[in-house]
CSV table of C-alpha atoms in Angstrom, one decimal:
chain,number,residue,atom,x,y,z
P,288,MET,CA,19.0,-48.6,-5.4
P,289,LYS,CA,18.7,-45.3,-7.7
P,290,HIS,CA,14.6,-45.7,-6.8
P,291,PHE,CA,15.7,-45.6,-3.3
P,292,ILE,CA,17.8,-42.8,-3.8
P,293,ILE,CA,15.1,-40.7,-5.1
P,294,THR,CA,12.2,-42.1,-2.7
P,295,LEU,CA,15.0,-40.6,-0.3
P,296,CYS,CA,15.3,-37.1,-1.4
P,297,LEU,CA,11.4,-36.8,-2.3
P,298,LEU,CA,10.7,-38.0,1.2
P,299,SER,CA,13.6,-35.8,2.9
P,300,GLN,CA,12.3,-32.6,1.0
P,301,LEU,CA,8.6,-33.3,1.9
P,302,ALA,CA,9.8,-33.3,5.3
P,303,VAL,CA,12.1,-29.7,5.0
P,304,ALA,CA,8.5,-28.7,3.2
P,305,GLN,CA,6.5,-29.9,6.0
P,306,SER,CA,8.6,-28.0,8.2
P,307,LYS,CA,7.9,-24.6,7.3
P,308,PRO,CA,4.9,-22.9,8.8
P,309,ALA,CA,2.3,-22.3,6.6
P,310,LEU,CA,1.9,-18.6,6.1
P,311,GLN,CA,-1.1,-17.1,8.2
P,312,THR,CA,-2.5,-13.9,8.1
P,313,GLY,CA,-3.5,-12.3,11.2
P,314,ALA,CA,-7.0,-12.5,10.4
P,315,GLU,CA,-6.2,-16.0,9.3
P,316,GLN,CA,-5.6,-17.0,13.1
P,317,THR,CA,-8.9,-16.4,14.7
P,318,ASN,CA,-8.1,-17.8,17.8
P,319,LEU,CA,-5.8,-15.1,18.7
P,320,TYR,CA,-8.0,-12.2,18.6
P,321,LEU,CA,-11.6,-13.8,18.8
P,322,PRO,CA,-11.3,-13.9,22.7
P,323,SER,CA,-10.5,-10.1,23.0
P,324,LEU,CA,-14.0,-9.7,20.1
P,325,ARG,CA,-16.4,-11.6,22.6
P,326,GLY,CA,-19.2,-9.9,23.7
P,327,LYS,CA,-18.2,-6.9,22.8
P,328,ARG,CA,-19.2,-3.4,20.0
P,329,VAL,CA,-16.7,-3.9,17.6
P,330,GLY,CA,-15.6,-1.5,14.8
P,331,MET,CA,-14.0,-2.4,11.7
P,332,VAL,CA,-11.8,-0.8,9.3
P,333,VAL,CA,-11.8,-3.1,5.9
P,334,ASN,CA,-11.7,-3.0,2.2
P,335,GLN,CA,-12.5,-6.0,-0.3
P,336,THR,CA,-9.0,-7.1,0.8
P,337,SER,CA,-10.0,-8.6,4.3
P,338,VAL,CA,-10.6,-12.3,4.1
P,339,ILE,CA,-10.0,-15.4,5.5
P,340,GLY,CA,-9.9,-17.8,2.4
P,341,ARG,CA,-12.9,-16.9,0.0
P,342,ARG,CA,-14.6,-15.1,2.8
P,343,HIS,CA,-14.8,-11.6,3.5
P,344,LEU,CA,-13.8,-10.7,7.5
P,345,VAL,CA,-17.0,-9.3,8.7
P,346,ASP,CA,-19.1,-12.3,7.1
P,347,SER,CA,-16.6,-14.4,9.1
P,348,LEU,CA,-16.7,-12.7,12.4
P,349,LYS,CA,-20.9,-12.4,12.4
P,350,SER,CA,-20.8,-15.9,11.6
P,351,LEU,CA,-18.6,-16.6,14.6
P,352,GLY,CA,-21.1,-14.4,17.2
P,353,MET,CA,-19.4,-11.5,16.8
P,354,THR,CA,-21.6,-8.8,17.1
P,355,ILE,CA,-19.8,-5.9,13.9
P,356,LYS,CA,-21.6,-2.1,14.5
P,357,THR,CA,-20.0,-0.2,12.1
P,358,ILE,CA,-17.5,-0.7,9.3
P,359,PHE,CA,-15.3,1.9,8.4
P,360,ALA,CA,-14.1,2.2,4.7
P,361,PRO,CA,-11.0,3.8,3.2
P,362,GLU,CA,-10.3,5.1,-0.2
P,363,HIS,CA,-12.1,3.0,-2.8
P,364,GLY,CA,-14.1,2.0,-0.5
P,365,PHE,CA,-16.1,-1.2,1.3
P,366,ARG,CA,-15.9,-3.5,-1.3
P,367,GLY,CA,-13.0,-1.8,-3.4
P,368,GLN,CA,-14.6,-0.6,-7.1
P,369,ALA,CA,-14.3,3.3,-6.4
P,370,SER,CA,-12.0,4.9,-8.4
P,371,ALA,CA,-8.9,6.6,-6.8
P,372,GLY,CA,-9.4,10.3,-5.5
P,373,ASP,CA,-13.3,9.7,-5.8
P,374,LYS,CA,-14.7,10.4,-2.4
P,375,ILE,CA,-16.8,7.2,-0.5
P,376,ALA,CA,-20.0,8.5,0.8
P,377,ASP,CA,-21.8,6.9,4.1
P,378,SER,CA,-24.1,3.8,3.1
P,379,ARG,CA,-25.4,0.4,4.9
P,380,ASP,CA,-23.4,-2.9,3.2
P,381,PRO,CA,-27.0,-4.3,1.7
P,382,ARG,CA,-25.1,-8.2,2.7
P,383,THR,CA,-25.5,-7.5,6.3
P,384,GLY,CA,-27.3,-4.4,6.8
P,385,ILE,CA,-24.3,-2.9,9.2
P,386,SER,CA,-23.6,1.0,8.9
P,387,ILE,CA,-20.6,2.6,6.9
P,388,ILE,CA,-19.5,5.0,7.6
P,389,SER,CA,-16.5,5.9,5.6
P,390,LEU,CA,-13.3,7.8,6.1
P,391,TYR,CA,-12.6,8.8,2.0
P,392,GLY,CA,-15.3,11.5,2.5
P,393,LYS,CA,-16.1,14.2,4.9
P,394,ASN,CA,-14.0,12.6,7.2
P,395,VAL,CA,-11.0,10.6,7.4
P,396,ARG,CA,-11.3,9.8,11.0
P,397,PRO,CA,-13.7,8.0,12.9
P,398,THR,CA,-15.2,10.6,15.3
P,399,PRO,CA,-15.1,9.9,18.8
P,400,GLN,CA,-18.9,9.8,19.0
P,401,GLN,CA,-18.5,7.0,16.1
P,402,LEU,CA,-15.9,5.0,18.8
P,403,ASP,CA,-18.5,5.6,21.8
P,404,SER,CA,-20.7,3.4,20.6
P,405,LEU,CA,-17.8,0.3,20.2
P,406,ASP,CA,-15.6,-1.4,22.6
P,407,VAL,CA,-13.0,-2.3,20.1
P,408,VAL,CA,-11.8,-0.9,16.8
P,409,LEU,CA,-10.2,-4.1,14.3
P,410,PHE,CA,-7.9,-2.6,11.4
P,411,ASP,CA,-7.4,-5.5,8.3
P,412,ILE,CA,-6.5,-4.1,5.2
P,413,GLN,CA,-4.1,-4.8,2.5
P,414,ASP,CA,-1.3,-2.8,1.9
P,415,VAL,CA,1.2,-2.8,-0.9
P,416,GLY,CA,4.7,-0.9,1.6
P,417,VAL,CA,4.8,2.2,-0.4
P,418,ARG,CA,4.2,5.4,1.4
P,419,PHE,CA,2.0,7.2,-1.0
P,420,TYR,CA,-0.5,4.5,-0.5
P,421,THR,CA,-3.4,5.6,1.1
P,422,TYR,CA,-4.5,2.6,3.6
P,423,ILE,CA,-1.4,4.2,5.6
P,424,SER,CA,-2.5,7.9,6.1
P,425,THR,CA,-6.3,5.7,6.7
P,426,LEU,CA,-4.2,4.0,9.5
P,427,HIS,CA,-3.1,6.9,11.1
P,428,TYR,CA,-6.3,8.4,11.8
P,429,VAL,CA,-7.7,5.3,13.0
P,430,MET,CA,-5.2,5.6,15.2
P,431,GLU,CA,-5.5,8.6,16.8
P,432,ALA,CA,-9.0,8.6,17.2
P,433,CYS,CA,-8.4,5.9,19.2
P,434,ALA,CA,-5.6,7.7,21.2
P,435,GLY,CA,-8.1,10.6,21.4
P,436,VAL,CA,-10.4,8.2,24.1
P,437,ASN,CA,-8.4,5.1,24.4
P,438,LYS,CA,-10.3,2.8,22.5
P,439,PRO,CA,-8.5,-0.5,22.5
P,440,LEU,CA,-7.1,-0.8,18.4
P,441,ILE,CA,-6.4,-4.5,16.8
P,442,VAL,CA,-4.7,-4.7,13.7
P,443,LEU,CA,-4.5,-8.3,11.6
P,444,ASP,CA,-1.5,-7.8,9.7
P,445,ARG,CA,-0.5,-9.0,6.3
P,446,PRO,CA,2.4,-9.8,4.1
P,447,ASN,CA,3.7,-6.5,2.5
P,448,PRO,CA,4.5,-7.5,-1.5
P,449,ASN,CA,6.9,-4.7,-1.1
P,450,GLY,CA,8.3,-5.8,2.5
P,451,HIS,CA,12.4,-7.1,0.4
P,452,TYR,CA,14.1,-3.8,0.8
P,453,VAL,CA,13.7,-0.3,1.5
P,454,ASP,CA,14.9,2.5,-0.5
P,455,GLY,CA,13.8,6.1,-2.1
P,456,PRO,CA,13.6,9.9,-0.5
P,457,VAL,CA,12.3,10.2,3.4
P,458,LEU,CA,9.4,12.7,3.6
P,459,ASP,CA,10.0,16.0,4.3
P,460,PRO,CA,7.6,17.5,7.4
P,461,LYS,CA,6.7,20.2,5.2
P,462,PHE,CA,5.5,18.2,2.5
P,463,LYS,CA,2.8,15.8,5.0
P,464,SER,CA,-0.3,15.2,3.0
P,465,PHE,CA,-2.6,12.4,2.9
P,466,VAL,CA,-0.8,10.4,0.6
P,467,GLY,CA,2.6,10.8,2.8
P,468,MET,CA,2.2,11.4,6.7
P,469,HIS,CA,5.1,10.0,7.9
P,470,PRO,CA,8.9,10.6,7.5
P,471,ILE,CA,9.6,7.7,6.1
P,472,PRO,CA,11.1,6.6,2.5
P,473,ILE,CA,8.8,5.5,-0.8
P,474,VAL,CA,9.3,2.2,-0.5
P,475,HIS,CA,9.4,1.9,3.8
P,476,GLY,CA,9.9,-1.8,4.0
P,477,LEU,CA,7.5,-2.4,6.7
P,478,THR,CA,4.1,-3.9,7.2
P,479,VAL,CA,1.2,-2.4,8.3
P,480,GLY,CA,2.0,-4.0,11.9
P,481,GLU,CA,4.9,-2.8,11.7
P,482,LEU,CA,4.6,0.7,11.0
P,483,ALA,CA,1.9,1.0,13.6
P,484,ARG,CA,4.2,0.8,16.1
P,485,MET,CA,6.6,2.6,14.9
P,486,ILE,CA,3.8,5.7,14.5
P,487,ASN,CA,3.4,4.7,18.1
P,488,GLY,CA,6.4,4.3,19.1
P,489,GLU,CA,7.6,7.9,17.7
P,490,GLY,CA,5.3,10.1,18.6
P,491,TRP,CA,3.8,10.9,15.7
P,492,LEU,CA,0.1,10.9,16.2
P,493,ALA,CA,-1.1,14.3,17.5
P,494,GLY,CA,-0.3,15.2,21.1
P,495,SER,CA,2.7,12.1,20.4
P,496,LYS,CA,-0.8,10.8,21.7
P,497,ASN,CA,0.0,6.6,22.5
P,498,CYS,CA,-2.8,4.6,20.9
P,499,PRO,CA,-3.5,1.1,22.3
P,500,LEU,CA,-2.4,-1.5,20.2
P,501,THR,CA,-2.4,-4.6,19.6
P,502,VAL,CA,-1.0,-6.4,16.1
P,503,ILE,CA,-1.5,-9.8,15.5
P,504,PRO,CA,1.3,-10.9,13.2
P,505,VAL,CA,1.5,-13.5,10.6
P,506,LYS,CA,3.0,-16.6,11.0
P,507,GLY,CA,5.0,-18.2,9.3
P,508,TYR,CA,6.4,-14.4,7.1
P,509,THR,CA,9.9,-13.2,6.5
P,510,HIS,CA,10.5,-10.0,4.3
P,511,GLN,CA,12.3,-12.0,2.1
P,512,THR,CA,8.6,-14.3,1.3
P,513,ALA,CA,7.2,-12.9,-1.8
P,514,TYR,CA,4.0,-13.1,-1.8
P,515,ASP,CA,1.0,-12.9,-4.0
P,516,LEU,CA,-1.6,-10.8,-2.9
P,517,PRO,CA,-5.0,-13.3,-2.8
P,518,VAL,CA,-7.4,-10.0,-3.6
P,519,SER,CA,-6.1,-6.7,-5.8
P,520,PRO,CA,-6.0,-3.9,-3.3
P,521,SER,CA,-7.3,-1.1,-5.3
P,522,PRO,CA,-8.3,-1.4,-8.5
P,523,ASN,CA,-6.0,-0.3,-10.3
P,524,LEU,CA,-3.6,-2.4,-9.3
P,525,PRO,CA,-4.6,-5.5,-11.0
P,526,ASN,CA,-1.2,-8.1,-9.7
P,527,ARG,CA,2.0,-9.1,-8.9
P,528,GLN,CA,3.4,-6.6,-11.7
P,529,ALA,CA,1.5,-3.7,-10.9
P,530,ILE,CA,2.7,-3.4,-7.3
P,531,LEU,CA,6.1,-3.8,-7.4
P,532,LEU,CA,6.4,-1.5,-10.3
P,533,TYR,CA,3.6,0.9,-8.5
P,534,PRO,CA,7.2,1.9,-6.5
P,535,SER,CA,8.5,3.6,-9.3
P,536,LEU,CA,5.5,4.4,-11.3
P,537,CYS,CA,3.3,6.3,-9.6
P,538,LEU,CA,6.0,9.7,-9.8
P,539,PHE,CA,4.2,9.9,-12.9
P,540,GLU,CA,0.1,11.0,-11.2
P,541,GLY,CA,1.9,14.0,-10.7
P,542,THR,CA,3.1,14.6,-14.6
P,543,VAL,CA,1.4,14.3,-18.0
P,544,VAL,CA,2.7,10.5,-18.7
P,545,SER,CA,-0.2,7.9,-18.4
P,546,VAL,CA,0.3,4.8,-16.2
P,547,GLY,CA,-1.9,3.1,-17.8
P,548,ARG,CA,-5.4,3.7,-15.8
P,549,GLY,CA,-7.8,3.1,-18.6
P,550,THR,CA,-6.9,0.2,-20.2
P,551,ASP,CA,-5.9,-3.8,-19.2
P,552,LYS,CA,-1.8,-2.9,-17.7
P,553,GLN,CA,-2.8,-0.5,-14.8
P,554,PHE,CA,1.1,0.4,-13.4
P,555,GLN,CA,2.9,-1.9,-16.2
P,556,VAL,CA,2.8,0.9,-18.9
P,557,ILE,CA,3.6,4.0,-19.7
P,558,GLY,CA,3.1,6.5,-22.1
P,559,SER,CA,2.1,10.2,-23.2
P,560,PRO,CA,0.9,11.6,-26.9
P,561,ASN,CA,4.1,12.5,-27.6
P,562,PRO,CA,6.3,9.7,-30.3
P,563,LYS,CA,9.5,9.9,-29.2
P,564,ASN,CA,9.0,8.1,-25.1
P,565,GLY,CA,8.8,4.7,-27.2
P,566,SER,CA,7.3,2.8,-29.6
P,567,PHE,CA,4.4,0.9,-27.8
P,568,GLN,CA,1.4,2.3,-28.2
P,569,PHE,CA,-1.9,2.4,-25.8
P,570,THR,CA,-5.1,4.1,-25.6
P,571,PRO,CA,-6.6,4.5,-22.3
P,572,VAL,CA,-10.1,4.9,-22.0
P,573,ASP,CA,-13.6,5.7,-19.5
P,574,LYS,CA,-14.0,3.0,-17.3
P,575,PRO,CA,-15.1,1.4,-14.0
P,576,GLY,CA,-12.0,2.0,-11.3
P,577,ALA,CA,-10.8,4.6,-14.1
P,578,VAL,CA,-12.9,7.3,-14.5
P,579,ASN,CA,-11.9,9.9,-16.9
P,580,PRO,CA,-8.5,8.9,-17.0
P,581,PRO,CA,-5.1,10.9,-18.0
P,582,ASN,CA,-4.8,11.0,-21.6
P,583,GLU,CA,-7.8,9.7,-22.4
P,584,GLY,CA,-8.6,8.5,-25.7
P,585,GLN,CA,-5.2,9.8,-26.5
P,586,VAL,CA,-2.8,7.4,-28.5
P,587,CYS,CA,-0.3,7.4,-25.6
P,588,TYR,CA,3.7,6.4,-26.7
P,589,GLY,CA,6.0,4.2,-24.4
P,590,LEU,CA,6.9,1.4,-22.6
P,591,ASP,CA,5.4,-1.8,-22.1
P,592,LEU,CA,6.7,-3.3,-18.7
P,593,THR,CA,4.6,-6.6,-18.1
P,594,LYS,CA,8.0,-8.7,-18.9
P,595,THR,CA,10.2,-6.4,-16.5
P,596,ASP,CA,11.9,-8.0,-13.9
P,597,ALA,CA,9.9,-5.2,-11.6
P,598,ARG,CA,10.9,-7.5,-8.3
P,599,LYS,CA,15.2,-7.5,-9.2
P,600,GLN,CA,14.7,-4.2,-10.2
P,601,GLY,CA,13.3,-2.6,-7.5
P,602,PHE,CA,12.4,1.1,-6.8
P,603,THR,CA,14.0,3.4,-9.9
P,604,LEU,CA,13.7,6.8,-11.5
P,605,LYS,CA,15.1,6.0,-14.3
P,606,TYR,CA,11.6,6.1,-15.5
P,607,VAL,CA,10.7,10.0,-14.6
P,608,ILE,CA,14.3,11.1,-15.8
P,609,ASP,CA,14.5,9.1,-19.4
P,610,PHE,CA,10.8,11.1,-20.1
P,611,TYR,CA,11.6,14.1,-18.8
P,612,ASN,CA,14.6,14.1,-21.0
P,613,LYS,CA,12.1,13.1,-24.4
P,614,ALA,CA,9.9,15.9,-23.4
P,615,ALA,CA,9.1,18.3,-26.0
P,616,ASP,CA,8.3,21.2,-23.8
P,617,LYS,CA,9.7,20.4,-20.6
P,618,ASP,CA,8.1,23.0,-18.5
P,619,LYS,CA,5.3,21.4,-19.0
P,620,PHE,CA,6.1,18.2,-18.1
P,621,ILE,CA,4.9,18.0,-14.9
P,622,LEU,CA,1.8,19.0,-14.2
P,623,GLY,CA,0.8,22.8,-12.4
P,624,THR,CA,-0.6,21.4,-9.1
P,625,ASN,CA,2.9,20.2,-8.1
P,626,PHE,CA,1.7,17.2,-6.9
P,627,ILE,CA,4.7,14.8,-7.6
P,628,ASP,CA,6.2,16.8,-4.4
P,629,LYS,CA,3.3,15.4,-2.4
P,630,LEU,CA,4.2,12.3,-3.7
P,631,TYR,CA,7.8,12.4,-3.8
P,632,GLY,CA,8.1,13.9,-0.5
P,633,SER,CA,9.8,17.0,-0.9
P,634,ASP,CA,10.6,19.6,-4.3
P,635,GLN,CA,13.7,18.2,-4.4
P,636,LEU,CA,13.1,15.7,-7.8
P,637,ARG,CA,11.8,18.3,-9.4
P,638,LEU,CA,14.3,21.1,-8.8
P,639,GLN,CA,16.5,18.2,-10.0
P,640,LEU,CA,15.0,16.9,-13.1
P,641,LYS,CA,15.3,20.3,-14.1
P,642,ALA,CA,18.9,20.8,-13.0
P,643,GLY,CA,19.6,17.8,-15.3
P,644,VAL,CA,21.2,16.1,-12.3
P,645,SER,CA,21.7,11.9,-12.6
P,646,GLU,CA,19.7,9.7,-11.2
P,647,ALA,CA,23.5,8.3,-9.5
P,648,ASP,CA,23.6,11.4,-8.0
P,649,ILE,CA,20.0,12.1,-6.9
P,650,ARG,CA,20.2,8.5,-4.6
P,651,LYS,CA,23.4,10.0,-2.4
P,652,SER,CA,21.4,12.9,-2.2
P,653,TRP,CA,18.9,11.0,-0.4
P,654,GLN,CA,21.1,8.3,1.5
P,655,PRO,CA,21.5,10.3,4.7
P,656,ALA,CA,18.5,10.0,5.7
P,657,LEU,CA,17.6,6.7,3.9
P,658,ASP,CA,20.4,5.3,7.1
P,659,ALA,CA,19.1,6.9,9.7
P,660,TYR,CA,15.4,5.1,8.6
P,661,LYS,CA,17.1,2.0,8.7
P,662,THR,CA,18.7,2.3,11.7
P,663,ILE,CA,15.0,3.6,13.7
P,664,ARG,CA,13.1,1.1,11.7
P,665,LYS,CA,15.4,-2.0,13.6
P,666,LYS,CA,13.2,-1.2,16.4
P,667,TYR,CA,9.4,-2.1,15.2
P,668,LEU,CA,10.6,-5.2,13.3
P,669,LEU,CA,8.1,-8.6,14.4
P,670,TYR,CA,9.8,-10.9,11.1
P,671,PRO,CA,13.8,-11.4,10.3
């Protein structure tokens, strides 16, 4: 009888597991978008994350007889190997011979002439759900270009690995830049498809134009679904831990503190030559994907966050505040370009650090705008 009960339990668990739909990205559901591509001249905004299984989407669509005319490449390039901030040149894909047009060089958006030879544009890039991650800036400019010439855009949606919460200050439009284009919080809680709907719906495109938009949703996904990315989204976000810590640690990019670029623990360690930061030590070196990293060749003292429960912790300012308070020269802690203002979305963090404001009080200062954003966000959600 005992074995019979155990067998029934196992069968019941198997039935429950089988009843849950397997997660399928937008790209994997070819039956939903191939009819819109057949016989059309297709442009694709893609990079190394644009895959179906282990095969690149470009290769998959070509094998299915689609006519791929142009590849548009975002920051880090088509194959995702360029360092952050490196300008990408136009080129040609040696594997397929398709022309590659950079959207992270002299142009950030497709030109009307480049779109004129296309019938439809396909966007499929894995995002990480953070305002200053520039793939969503590329999305904005592609939508704007398509809206300008009434060219249809299909977004193949993918899960947001930081989509389980919403937090942080909402961007002040006065601080709009390529690392922050929309009045959304640092952790915005949207997939690329949902954000595209918001950009359209809130009239954020130039001239309040509307992009002819179709979103192919992810099947079997909710915002609480934990998702491990099958492909690294960029050279310095190598794993799940780095992606979860990224919202909190990227603010250090506007300071003298290293976030581990030039090591094998990018966005999982923080430190500077100041021994007061902590006992953990690392030395950044020049390497592919991290050319001339901050504090190159210097021993950095700080913290190893590889074992931190980053998903439970969420977005926090505690690391920035702690390192600022320990800085030997607080006037030199923040880099003179005030890049931290662009990352944060306003000058408030810089001013509040100098004033000694606590994290709790900093959070109170952004809460009203965050609450208003959460109300707007509900209108554009595709997933529970």
